[in-house]
């Protein structure tokens, strides 16, 4: 069995928390050519190293080029059998679709034969057979493969076989050079995470056309549901595209006189492009201990691994699983959720931008006034990119916003109610937690999935997250 070396994305030096989640990547791969055989004494050259992709729970590889060594030549003195080169293994995220973007060179491409994958490496011992990209033909005739199971391996460039009695004139086969395209499949743009009963499915119903089951008992949702949030151009602001038309100045509405620019002027029509809809995944509730497989366990978190962002949904009144269970405040629920997510796949879910929805705000006194006291940070994605937590820019609710009772509930409410204090405290707790955990919080959205209060703010925040150019830029910024 041949040795292998690994280009693991977990080995690089980019800090875990700030690594971006690029959806696509290109990888130039070059497998090694075989070594020369020895015609006069029947010697066999070593095989060239191959390039293998392995599905793991990780980000896209940061390397752009991967090259394997050539096999050693056969020699009377050094060894009748030349030394075979190591295969190179590159880890890529589970859920990546691999295809060939470009073949490089001429005769170097598509060499059939060479070492078989099973022989060449010990990779994927527990993950079944190694797949060979050259043998994975899609319906449209192109070569491509979906890496959707953890541990799956795919040989994307085979090493050339060493020259031997079986090859013409003992000449070796050459390696393969090609550009491989890696694309992450995504089931949804946004994932909802929260304790059971927080109102995730009710929120999905409010925001989208989905009709998930809703129940006043924990674990109503048993499998992921997808809802599509549509954006109305007039209400939600479509992209304005300006198109120019040259029109003869003395003859508006007639044929444009483009031959004589002095008499022509430009008229603009504005066109609103529709905002693309956003897909939201509602998954079963998570409770503390999920990483040890309590409740529904982590089974469903993989459905939100490939989203652009997360929405943490907490019930403003907190949560208890049953009457005998300890009651947890909304802030404690959020903390436990964050802890559970941190234990999942090295905390990769916490690298995504997120929104924190404080749901069931309608159960508070003066809910709409209280809701407006929480600053709206749903910036237009065209104007600003948020690469760090918005909380770093948000005011402390006590300092700059003075008191909720004067700024938000002026008029009919003059004193702090218990609800006001609770919301203030929650805001500060969330700020502390998100700063401590390094969350990329876009905003806190006070919401009532029942009455629709906060719906537009959430829509804007979702759009800001989805339209923000994520990915590699984040690495450079942080
Ligand atoms: N008062 C109030 N009740 C709500 C609100 N949103 C949801 N509820 C209620 O909370 C309960 C749980 O709602 P679900 O949407 O099923 O909660 P979930 O988070 O999907 O729960 P699981 O599927 O068990 O994880 C239901 O009785 C809802 O009617 C809200 O904004 N206000
Ligand atoms: Mg549900």
Coordinates of C-alpha atoms and ligand atoms in Angstrom, one line a residue:
X1 CA 0.0 0.0 0.0
X2 CA 1.3 3.4 -0.9
X3 CA 1.6 6.3 1.5
X4 CA -0.2 9.6 1.1
X5 CA 0.1 13.1 2.2
X6 CA -2.8 15.3 3.2
X7 CA -3.8 18.9 2.3
X8 CA -6.3 19.2 5.1
X9 CA -8.1 22.4 5.4
X10 CA -7.9 21.9 9.2
X11 CA -4.2 22.2 9.0
X12 CA -4.0 25.7 7.7
X13 CA -3.4 28.7 9.9
X14 CA -6.6 30.7 9.3
X15 CA -8.4 31.1 12.6
X16 CA -11.4 28.8 12.8
X17 CA -14.0 31.3 13.8
X18 CA -13.3 33.7 11.0
X19 CA -12.9 31.4 8.1
X20 CA -15.3 32.3 5.4
X21 CA -17.7 30.0 3.7
X22 CA -17.1 30.2 0.1
X23 CA -19.6 28.3 -2.0
X24 CA -17.3 27.6 -4.9
X25 CA -13.7 27.0 -5.5
X26 CA -11.4 26.0 -8.3
X27 CA -8.5 23.7 -7.9
X28 CA -5.7 23.1 -10.3
X29 CA -4.7 19.5 -9.9
X30 CA -1.7 17.7 -11.4
X31 CA -1.0 14.1 -10.8
X32 CA 2.5 12.7 -11.1
X33 CA 3.7 10.8 -14.2
X34 CA 5.0 7.3 -13.9
X35 CA 8.8 6.6 -13.7
X36 CA 10.7 5.1 -16.6
X37 CA 10.9 1.4 -16.9
X38 CA 14.1 -0.5 -17.7
X39 CA 13.8 -2.1 -21.1
X40 CA 17.1 -3.9 -21.1
X41 CA 16.5 -5.7 -17.8
X42 CA 12.6 -5.7 -17.6
X43 CA 12.4 -3.1 -14.8
X44 CA 9.2 -1.3 -13.9
X45 CA 9.0 2.5 -13.1
X46 CA 7.2 3.7 -10.0
X47 CA 3.6 5.0 -10.3
X48 CA 3.0 8.7 -10.1
X49 CA 1.0 10.1 -7.2
X50 CA -2.7 10.8 -7.7
X51 CA -4.9 13.6 -6.3
X52 CA -7.8 12.5 -4.1
X53 CA -10.6 14.6 -2.7
X54 CA -12.1 13.5 0.6
X55 CA -15.5 14.8 2.0
X56 CA -15.2 16.2 5.5
X57 CA -17.0 18.7 7.6
X58 CA -14.8 21.6 6.7
X59 CA -14.6 24.7 4.6
X60 CA -13.5 24.9 1.0
X61 CA -9.8 24.2 0.5
X62 CA -7.7 27.3 0.6
X63 CA -5.0 25.8 -1.6
X64 CA -5.4 26.6 -5.3
X65 CA -3.0 24.2 -6.8
X66 CA -2.2 20.6 -5.8
X67 CA 0.5 18.6 -7.4
X68 CA 1.7 15.0 -6.8
X69 CA 5.2 13.7 -7.4
X70 CA 6.3 11.6 -10.3
X71 CA 7.1 7.9 -9.8
X72 CA 10.8 7.0 -9.6
X73 CA 12.6 5.5 -12.5
X74 CA 13.6 1.9 -12.5
X75 CA 17.4 1.4 -12.4
X76 CA 19.6 -1.5 -12.3
X77 CA 21.4 -0.1 -9.3
X78 CA 18.7 1.8 -7.4
X79 CA 16.0 -0.8 -7.8
X80 CA 14.4 -2.7 -10.6
X81 CA 11.1 -1.4 -9.4
X82 CA 11.0 2.4 -9.2
X83 CA 9.5 4.0 -6.1
X84 CA 5.9 5.0 -6.4
X85 CA 4.9 8.6 -5.4
X86 CA 2.5 9.4 -2.6
X87 CA -1.1 10.3 -3.4
X88 CA -2.2 13.7 -2.2
X89 CA -5.4 14.1 -0.3
X90 CA -7.4 17.3 -0.2
X91 CA -10.3 17.7 2.2
X92 CA -13.4 19.4 0.8
X93 CA -16.8 20.0 2.5
X94 CA -19.5 17.4 2.5
X95 CA -22.1 18.4 -0.1
X96 CA -19.7 19.5 -2.7
X97 CA -20.4 18.8 -6.4
X98 CA -17.1 18.1 -8.2
X99 CA -16.7 18.6 -11.9
X100 CA -14.0 19.2 -14.4
X101 CA -13.9 22.8 -15.5
X102 CA -10.9 22.6 -17.8
X103 CA -8.6 19.9 -19.1
X104 CA -5.0 21.2 -19.5
X105 CA -2.5 20.0 -22.0
X106 CA -3.2 17.5 -24.8
X107 CA -2.0 14.0 -24.6
X108 CA -1.6 14.4 -20.8
X109 CA -5.3 14.2 -20.2
X110 CA -7.7 11.3 -19.6
X111 CA -5.1 8.6 -19.2
X112 CA -7.0 5.4 -18.4
X113 CA -5.2 2.8 -16.4
X114 CA -2.5 3.5 -13.9
X115 CA -2.8 2.4 -10.3
X116 CA -6.2 1.5 -9.1
X117 CA -7.5 3.7 -6.3
X118 CA -7.8 0.9 -3.8
X119 CA -4.2 0.0 -4.3
X120 CA -2.9 3.4 -4.1
X121 CA -3.9 4.6 -0.7
X122 CA -5.4 3.8 2.6
X123 CA -7.8 6.7 2.4
X124 CA -11.4 5.9 2.9
X125 CA -10.9 2.5 4.5
X126 CA -14.2 2.9 6.3
X127 CA -16.0 4.8 3.6
X128 CA -16.3 2.2 0.9
X129 CA -14.9 2.3 -2.5
X130 CA -13.0 5.2 -3.9
X131 CA -14.8 6.8 -6.8
X132 CA -12.9 7.8 -9.9
X133 CA -14.0 11.1 -11.4
X134 CA -13.2 9.9 -14.9
X135 CA -15.8 7.1 -14.5
X136 CA -18.6 9.3 -13.0
X137 CA -20.7 10.4 -15.9
X138 CA -23.7 12.5 -15.4
X139 CA -27.0 12.4 -17.4
X140 CA -25.7 15.3 -19.6
X141 CA -22.6 13.3 -20.4
X142 CA -20.2 15.5 -18.4
X143 CA -17.9 14.1 -15.7
X144 CA -19.0 15.0 -12.2
X145 CA -19.7 13.6 -8.7
X146 CA -21.6 14.7 -5.6
X147 CA -19.6 14.3 -2.5
X148 CA -22.5 14.0 -0.1
X149 CA -21.3 11.5 2.5
X150 CA -18.6 12.2 5.1
X151 CA -15.5 10.2 4.4
X152 CA -16.3 9.6 0.7
X153 CA -13.2 9.8 -1.5
X154 CA -12.8 10.7 -5.2
X155 CA -9.7 10.3 -7.3
X156 CA -9.8 13.4 -9.5
X157 CA -6.4 12.9 -11.2
X158 CA -4.8 9.5 -11.4
X159 CA -1.1 9.1 -11.2
X160 CA 0.5 7.8 -14.4
X161 CA 1.6 4.2 -14.4
X162 CA 5.3 3.5 -14.4
X163 CA 6.8 2.2 -17.6
X164 CA 7.0 -1.6 -17.8
X165 CA 6.8 -4.5 -20.2
X166 CA 3.1 -3.7 -20.5
X167 CA 3.6 -0.2 -21.8
X168 CA 5.0 0.8 -25.1
X169 CA 8.8 0.8 -25.2
X170 CA 8.7 0.8 -21.3
X171 CA 7.6 4.4 -21.4
X172 CA 5.6 5.6 -18.5
X173 CA 2.1 7.2 -18.6
X174 CA 2.0 10.9 -18.0
X175 CA 0.0 12.5 -15.2
X176 CA -3.2 14.4 -15.5
X177 CA -3.5 18.2 -15.4
X178 CA -6.9 19.7 -15.1
X179 CA -8.9 22.4 -13.3
X180 CA -11.5 21.0 -10.9
X181 CA -14.6 23.0 -10.0
X182 CA -16.0 22.6 -6.5
X183 CA -19.5 23.8 -5.8
X184 CA -21.4 23.5 -2.5
X185 CA -25.0 22.4 -2.8
X186 CA -27.3 24.3 -0.6
X187 CA -30.7 23.3 0.5
X188 CA -31.5 26.7 2.0
X189 CA -30.1 30.2 2.3
X190 CA -31.0 30.6 5.9
X191 CA -31.4 28.1 8.8
X192 CA -33.6 28.5 11.8
X193 CA -32.3 27.3 15.1
X194 CA -33.9 27.4 18.4
X195 CA -35.2 25.4 21.4
X196 CA -38.4 23.5 20.9
X197 CA -41.5 25.7 21.1
X198 CA -39.6 28.9 20.4
X199 CA -41.9 29.5 17.4
X200 CA -39.6 28.6 14.5
X201 CA -42.4 27.0 12.5
X202 CA -44.8 29.8 13.2
X203 CA -42.1 32.2 12.0
X204 CA -41.7 30.2 8.8
X205 CA -45.4 30.4 8.2
X206 CA -45.4 34.2 8.8
X207 CA -42.5 34.7 6.4
X208 CA -43.1 32.2 3.7
X209 CA -45.6 30.1 1.8
X210 CA -44.7 27.0 3.8
X211 CA -47.3 25.3 6.0
X212 CA -45.4 23.4 8.7
X213 CA -47.0 21.8 11.7
X214 CA -47.2 24.1 14.7
X215 CA -47.9 22.9 18.2
X216 CA -47.8 24.1 21.8
X217 CA -45.7 21.1 22.7
X218 CA -42.0 20.6 22.2
X219 CA -40.6 18.8 19.2
X220 CA -43.6 19.5 16.9
X221 CA -41.3 19.6 13.9
X222 CA -39.8 16.2 13.2
X223 CA -38.0 16.8 9.9
X224 CA -36.7 19.9 8.2
X225 CA -39.1 22.1 6.3
X226 CA -38.2 24.6 3.7
X227 CA -40.1 27.9 3.1
X228 CA -39.5 30.5 0.4
X229 CA -39.6 34.2 1.4
X230 CA -40.6 36.3 -1.6
X231 CA -39.8 40.0 -1.9
X232 CA -42.2 42.5 -3.4
X233 CA -40.3 45.0 -5.6
X234 CA -42.4 48.0 -4.5
X235 CA -42.5 47.2 -0.8
X236 CA -39.1 45.6 -0.4
X237 CA -37.1 47.6 -2.8
X238 CA -36.1 45.9 -6.1
X239 CA -32.8 46.7 -7.8
X240 CA -33.1 49.7 -10.0
X241 CA -31.5 49.3 -13.3
X242 CA -31.2 52.3 -15.6
X243 CA -31.1 51.9 -19.3
X244 CA -30.3 54.7 -21.7
X245 CA -32.0 55.3 -25.0
X246 CA -30.8 58.0 -27.5
X247 CA -33.7 60.0 -28.8
X248 CA -33.7 62.9 -31.4
X249 CA -34.3 66.1 -29.4
X250 CA -36.7 67.7 -31.8
X251 CA -38.6 64.6 -32.4
X252 CA -39.2 62.9 -29.1
X253 CA -41.0 59.6 -29.5
X254 CA -39.8 59.1 -33.1
X255 CA -36.9 57.1 -34.4
X256 CA -33.8 57.9 -32.4
X257 CA -31.2 59.9 -34.3
X258 CA -28.0 58.3 -33.2
X259 CA -26.1 59.4 -36.3
X260 CA -26.0 63.0 -35.1
X261 CA -25.2 63.1 -31.4
X262 CA -25.6 66.9 -31.2
X263 CA -29.3 66.6 -31.8
X264 CA -29.8 63.4 -29.8
X265 CA -30.2 63.2 -26.0
X266 CA -30.5 60.3 -23.7
X267 CA -33.6 59.2 -22.0
X268 CA -33.6 56.7 -19.2
X269 CA -36.1 54.1 -18.3
X270 CA -35.9 52.6 -14.9
X271 CA -36.5 48.9 -14.5
X272 CA -37.0 47.2 -11.2
X273 CA -35.4 43.8 -11.1
X274 CA -37.1 41.4 -8.8
X275 CA -35.3 40.5 -5.5
X276 CA -34.5 36.9 -5.5
X277 CA -36.5 34.8 -3.1
X278 CA -34.8 33.5 0.0
X279 CA -35.1 29.8 1.1
X280 CA -35.4 29.2 4.8
X281 CA -35.0 25.8 6.5
X282 CA -36.9 25.1 9.7
X283 CA -35.4 22.2 11.6
X284 CA -36.5 20.4 14.7
X285 CA -35.8 22.1 18.0
X286 CA -32.4 21.8 19.7
X287 CA -31.9 21.4 23.4
X288 CA -28.8 21.4 25.6
X289 CA -27.0 18.1 25.3
X290 CA -27.9 17.8 21.7
X291 CA -24.2 17.2 20.9
X292 CA -24.5 14.1 23.1
X293 CA -27.6 13.2 21.1
X294 CA -30.2 14.3 23.6
X295 CA -33.5 15.2 22.0
X296 CA -33.2 15.1 18.2
X297 CA -29.5 15.3 18.5
X298 CA -27.3 16.9 15.9
X299 CA -28.9 14.9 13.2
X300 CA -30.6 17.9 11.6
X301 CA -27.8 20.4 12.0
X302 CA -26.2 19.2 8.8
X303 CA -29.2 20.5 6.9
X304 CA -28.2 24.0 7.8
X305 CA -24.5 23.6 7.4
X306 CA -24.5 25.0 3.9
X307 CA -26.7 28.0 4.5
X308 CA -25.5 31.6 4.2
X309 CA -26.7 32.5 7.6
X310 CA -28.6 31.5 10.7
X311 CA -31.6 32.8 12.6
X312 CA -31.6 32.0 16.3
X313 CA -35.1 32.0 17.5
X314 CA -35.7 32.5 21.2
X315 CA -39.0 32.8 23.1
X316 CA -38.8 36.1 25.1
X317 CA -40.3 34.2 28.0
X318 CA -37.7 31.5 28.0
X319 CA -38.2 27.8 27.9
X320 CA -38.8 24.7 30.0
X321 CA -39.2 21.3 28.5
X322 CA -42.0 20.3 30.9
X323 CA -43.4 21.3 34.2
X324 CA -40.7 19.6 36.2
X325 CA -37.9 21.0 34.1
X326 CA -35.8 24.0 35.2
X327 CA -37.0 27.2 33.5
X328 CA -34.4 28.9 31.3
X329 CA -34.5 32.6 30.5
X330 CA -34.3 33.7 26.8
X331 CA -30.7 34.7 27.3
X332 CA -29.8 31.3 28.9
X333 CA -31.6 29.6 26.0
X334 CA -29.5 31.5 23.5
X335 CA -26.3 30.7 25.4
X336 CA -27.1 27.0 25.5
X337 CA -27.9 27.1 21.8
X338 CA -24.6 28.7 21.0
X339 CA -22.8 26.2 23.2
X340 CA -24.5 23.3 21.3
X341 CA -23.6 24.8 18.0
X342 CA -20.0 25.3 19.1
X343 CA -19.7 21.6 19.8
X344 CA -20.9 20.7 16.4
X345 CA -18.2 20.3 13.7
X346 CA -15.7 22.5 15.4
X347 CA -18.1 25.4 15.6
X348 CA -18.4 25.9 11.9
X349 CA -22.0 27.0 12.2
X350 CA -21.0 29.9 14.4
X351 CA -18.9 31.3 11.6
X352 CA -22.0 32.2 9.7
X353 CA -23.6 35.7 10.1
X354 CA -26.8 35.5 12.2
X355 CA -29.9 37.3 13.3
X356 CA -31.3 36.8 16.7
X357 CA -35.1 36.8 16.8
X358 CA -36.7 37.5 20.1
X359 CA -40.1 35.9 19.5
X360 CA -43.5 36.1 21.2
X361 CA -43.0 39.8 21.9
X362 CA -46.8 40.1 21.8
X363 CA -46.9 38.6 25.2
X364 CA -45.2 41.7 26.6
X365 CA -47.0 44.8 27.7
X366 CA -46.7 47.6 25.1
X367 CA -45.0 45.2 22.8
X368 CA -44.7 47.5 19.7
X369 CA -43.2 50.3 21.6
X370 CA -40.8 48.0 23.3
X371 CA -39.9 46.4 20.0
X372 CA -39.0 49.8 18.4
X373 CA -36.5 50.4 21.2
X374 CA -34.2 47.7 19.8
X375 CA -32.2 49.4 17.1
X376 CA -32.8 48.2 13.5
X377 CA -29.4 47.3 11.9
X378 CA -30.9 45.9 8.7
X379 CA -28.7 47.9 6.5
X380 CA -29.0 47.8 2.7
X381 CA -26.5 45.2 1.6
X382 CA -25.4 47.5 -1.2
X383 CA -24.3 50.1 1.2
X384 CA -22.5 48.2 3.9
X385 CA -20.9 44.9 4.4
X386 CA -21.0 43.6 7.9
X387 CA -17.9 41.6 8.5
X388 CA -17.9 41.8 12.3
X389 CA -20.7 41.7 14.7
X390 CA -23.0 44.6 14.4
X391 CA -23.0 44.7 18.1
X392 CA -19.6 46.3 18.1
X393 CA -21.4 49.3 16.6
X394 CA -24.6 49.2 18.5
X395 CA -25.1 51.4 21.5
X396 CA -25.4 50.0 25.0
X397 CA -29.1 50.2 25.6
X398 CA -28.6 51.9 29.0
X399 CA -26.1 54.5 27.8
X400 CA -27.0 56.0 24.5
X401 CA -30.6 55.0 24.3
X402 CA -31.3 56.4 27.7
X403 CA -34.2 54.5 29.1
X404 CA -36.7 52.5 27.2
X405 CA -39.4 54.2 29.2
X406 CA -38.6 57.7 27.9
X407 CA -37.4 56.9 24.3
X408 CA -39.6 54.0 23.4
X409 CA -42.6 54.2 25.5
X410 CA -43.0 57.9 25.8
X411 CA -46.6 59.1 26.1
X412 CA -48.8 56.7 27.7
X413 CA -46.1 54.8 29.6
X414 CA -44.1 56.7 32.1
X415 CA -42.5 54.1 34.4
X416 CA -40.4 51.0 33.8
X417 CA -42.6 48.0 33.6
X418 CA -41.1 44.6 34.4
X419 CA -41.3 43.8 30.7
X420 CA -39.1 46.8 29.8
X421 CA -36.5 45.8 32.2
X422 CA -36.5 42.3 31.0
X423 CA -36.0 43.3 27.4
X424 CA -33.2 45.7 28.4
X425 CA -31.5 43.0 30.3
X426 CA -32.0 40.5 27.4
X427 CA -30.5 43.0 24.9
X428 CA -27.4 43.5 27.1
X429 CA -27.1 39.8 27.7
X430 CA -27.2 39.1 24.0
X431 CA -24.6 41.7 23.3
X432 CA -22.3 40.2 25.9
X433 CA -22.8 36.7 24.7
X434 CA -22.3 37.4 21.1
X435 CA -19.2 39.4 21.7
X436 CA -17.8 36.7 23.9
X437 CA -18.6 33.9 21.5
X438 CA -17.4 36.0 18.5
X439 CA -20.8 35.7 16.7
X440 CA -21.4 37.7 13.6
X441 CA -24.7 39.1 14.7
X442 CA -26.3 41.2 12.1
X443 CA -29.2 42.3 14.3
X444 CA -31.7 41.5 17.1
X445 CA -35.2 41.4 15.8
X446 CA -38.0 41.6 18.3
X447 CA -40.9 39.7 16.6
X448 CA -44.3 38.3 17.0
X449 CA -44.8 35.4 14.7
X450 CA -48.5 35.6 15.7
X451 CA -49.2 39.3 15.0
X452 CA -46.5 39.9 12.4
X453 CA -44.8 42.7 14.4
X454 CA -41.2 42.9 13.3
X455 CA -41.8 40.9 10.1
X456 CA -40.5 43.6 7.7
X457 CA -37.4 44.2 9.8
X458 CA -36.7 40.5 9.7
X459 CA -37.2 40.4 5.9
X460 CA -34.7 43.2 5.5
X461 CA -32.2 41.6 7.8
X462 CA -32.5 38.3 5.9
X463 CA -31.8 40.0 2.7
X464 CA -28.8 41.9 4.1
X465 CA -27.3 38.5 5.1
X466 CA -28.1 36.8 1.9
X467 CA -26.9 39.5 -0.4
X468 CA -23.8 40.4 1.6
X469 CA -20.8 38.9 -0.3
X470 CA -19.6 36.4 2.1
X471 CA -16.7 34.0 1.6
X472 CA -13.1 34.6 1.2
X473 CA -13.3 38.4 1.9
X474 CA -14.0 37.6 5.5
X475 CA -10.7 35.9 5.9
X476 CA -8.8 38.9 4.8
X477 CA -10.8 41.3 7.0
X478 CA -10.4 39.4 10.3
Ligands
LIG1 N1 -48.0 34.4 21.8 C1 -47.2 33.8 20.8 N2 -47.2 32.5 20.6 C2 -46.4 32.0 19.6 C3 -45.7 32.9 18.7 N3 -45.0 32.1 17.9 C4 -45.3 30.8 18.1 N4 -46.2 30.8 19.2 C5 -46.7 29.6 19.8 O1 -45.7 28.8 20.3 C6 -46.0 27.4 20.2 C7 -44.8 26.7 19.5 O2 -44.7 27.2 18.1 P1 -44.0 26.4 17.0 O3 -43.9 27.3 15.8 O4 -44.6 25.0 16.8 O5 -42.6 26.2 17.7 P2 -41.2 25.5 17.1 O6 -40.1 26.3 17.5 O7 -41.4 25.2 15.7 O8 -41.2 24.2 18.0 P3 -40.6 22.8 17.6 O9 -41.0 22.3 16.3 O10 -41.1 21.9 18.7 O11 -39.1 22.9 17.7 C8 -47.3 27.3 19.4 O12 -48.3 27.1 20.3 C9 -47.4 28.7 18.7 O13 -48.7 29.1 18.5 C10 -45.8 34.3 18.9 O14 -45.2 35.1 18.3 N5 -46.6 34.7 20.0
LIG2 MG1 -41.4 23.5 14.7

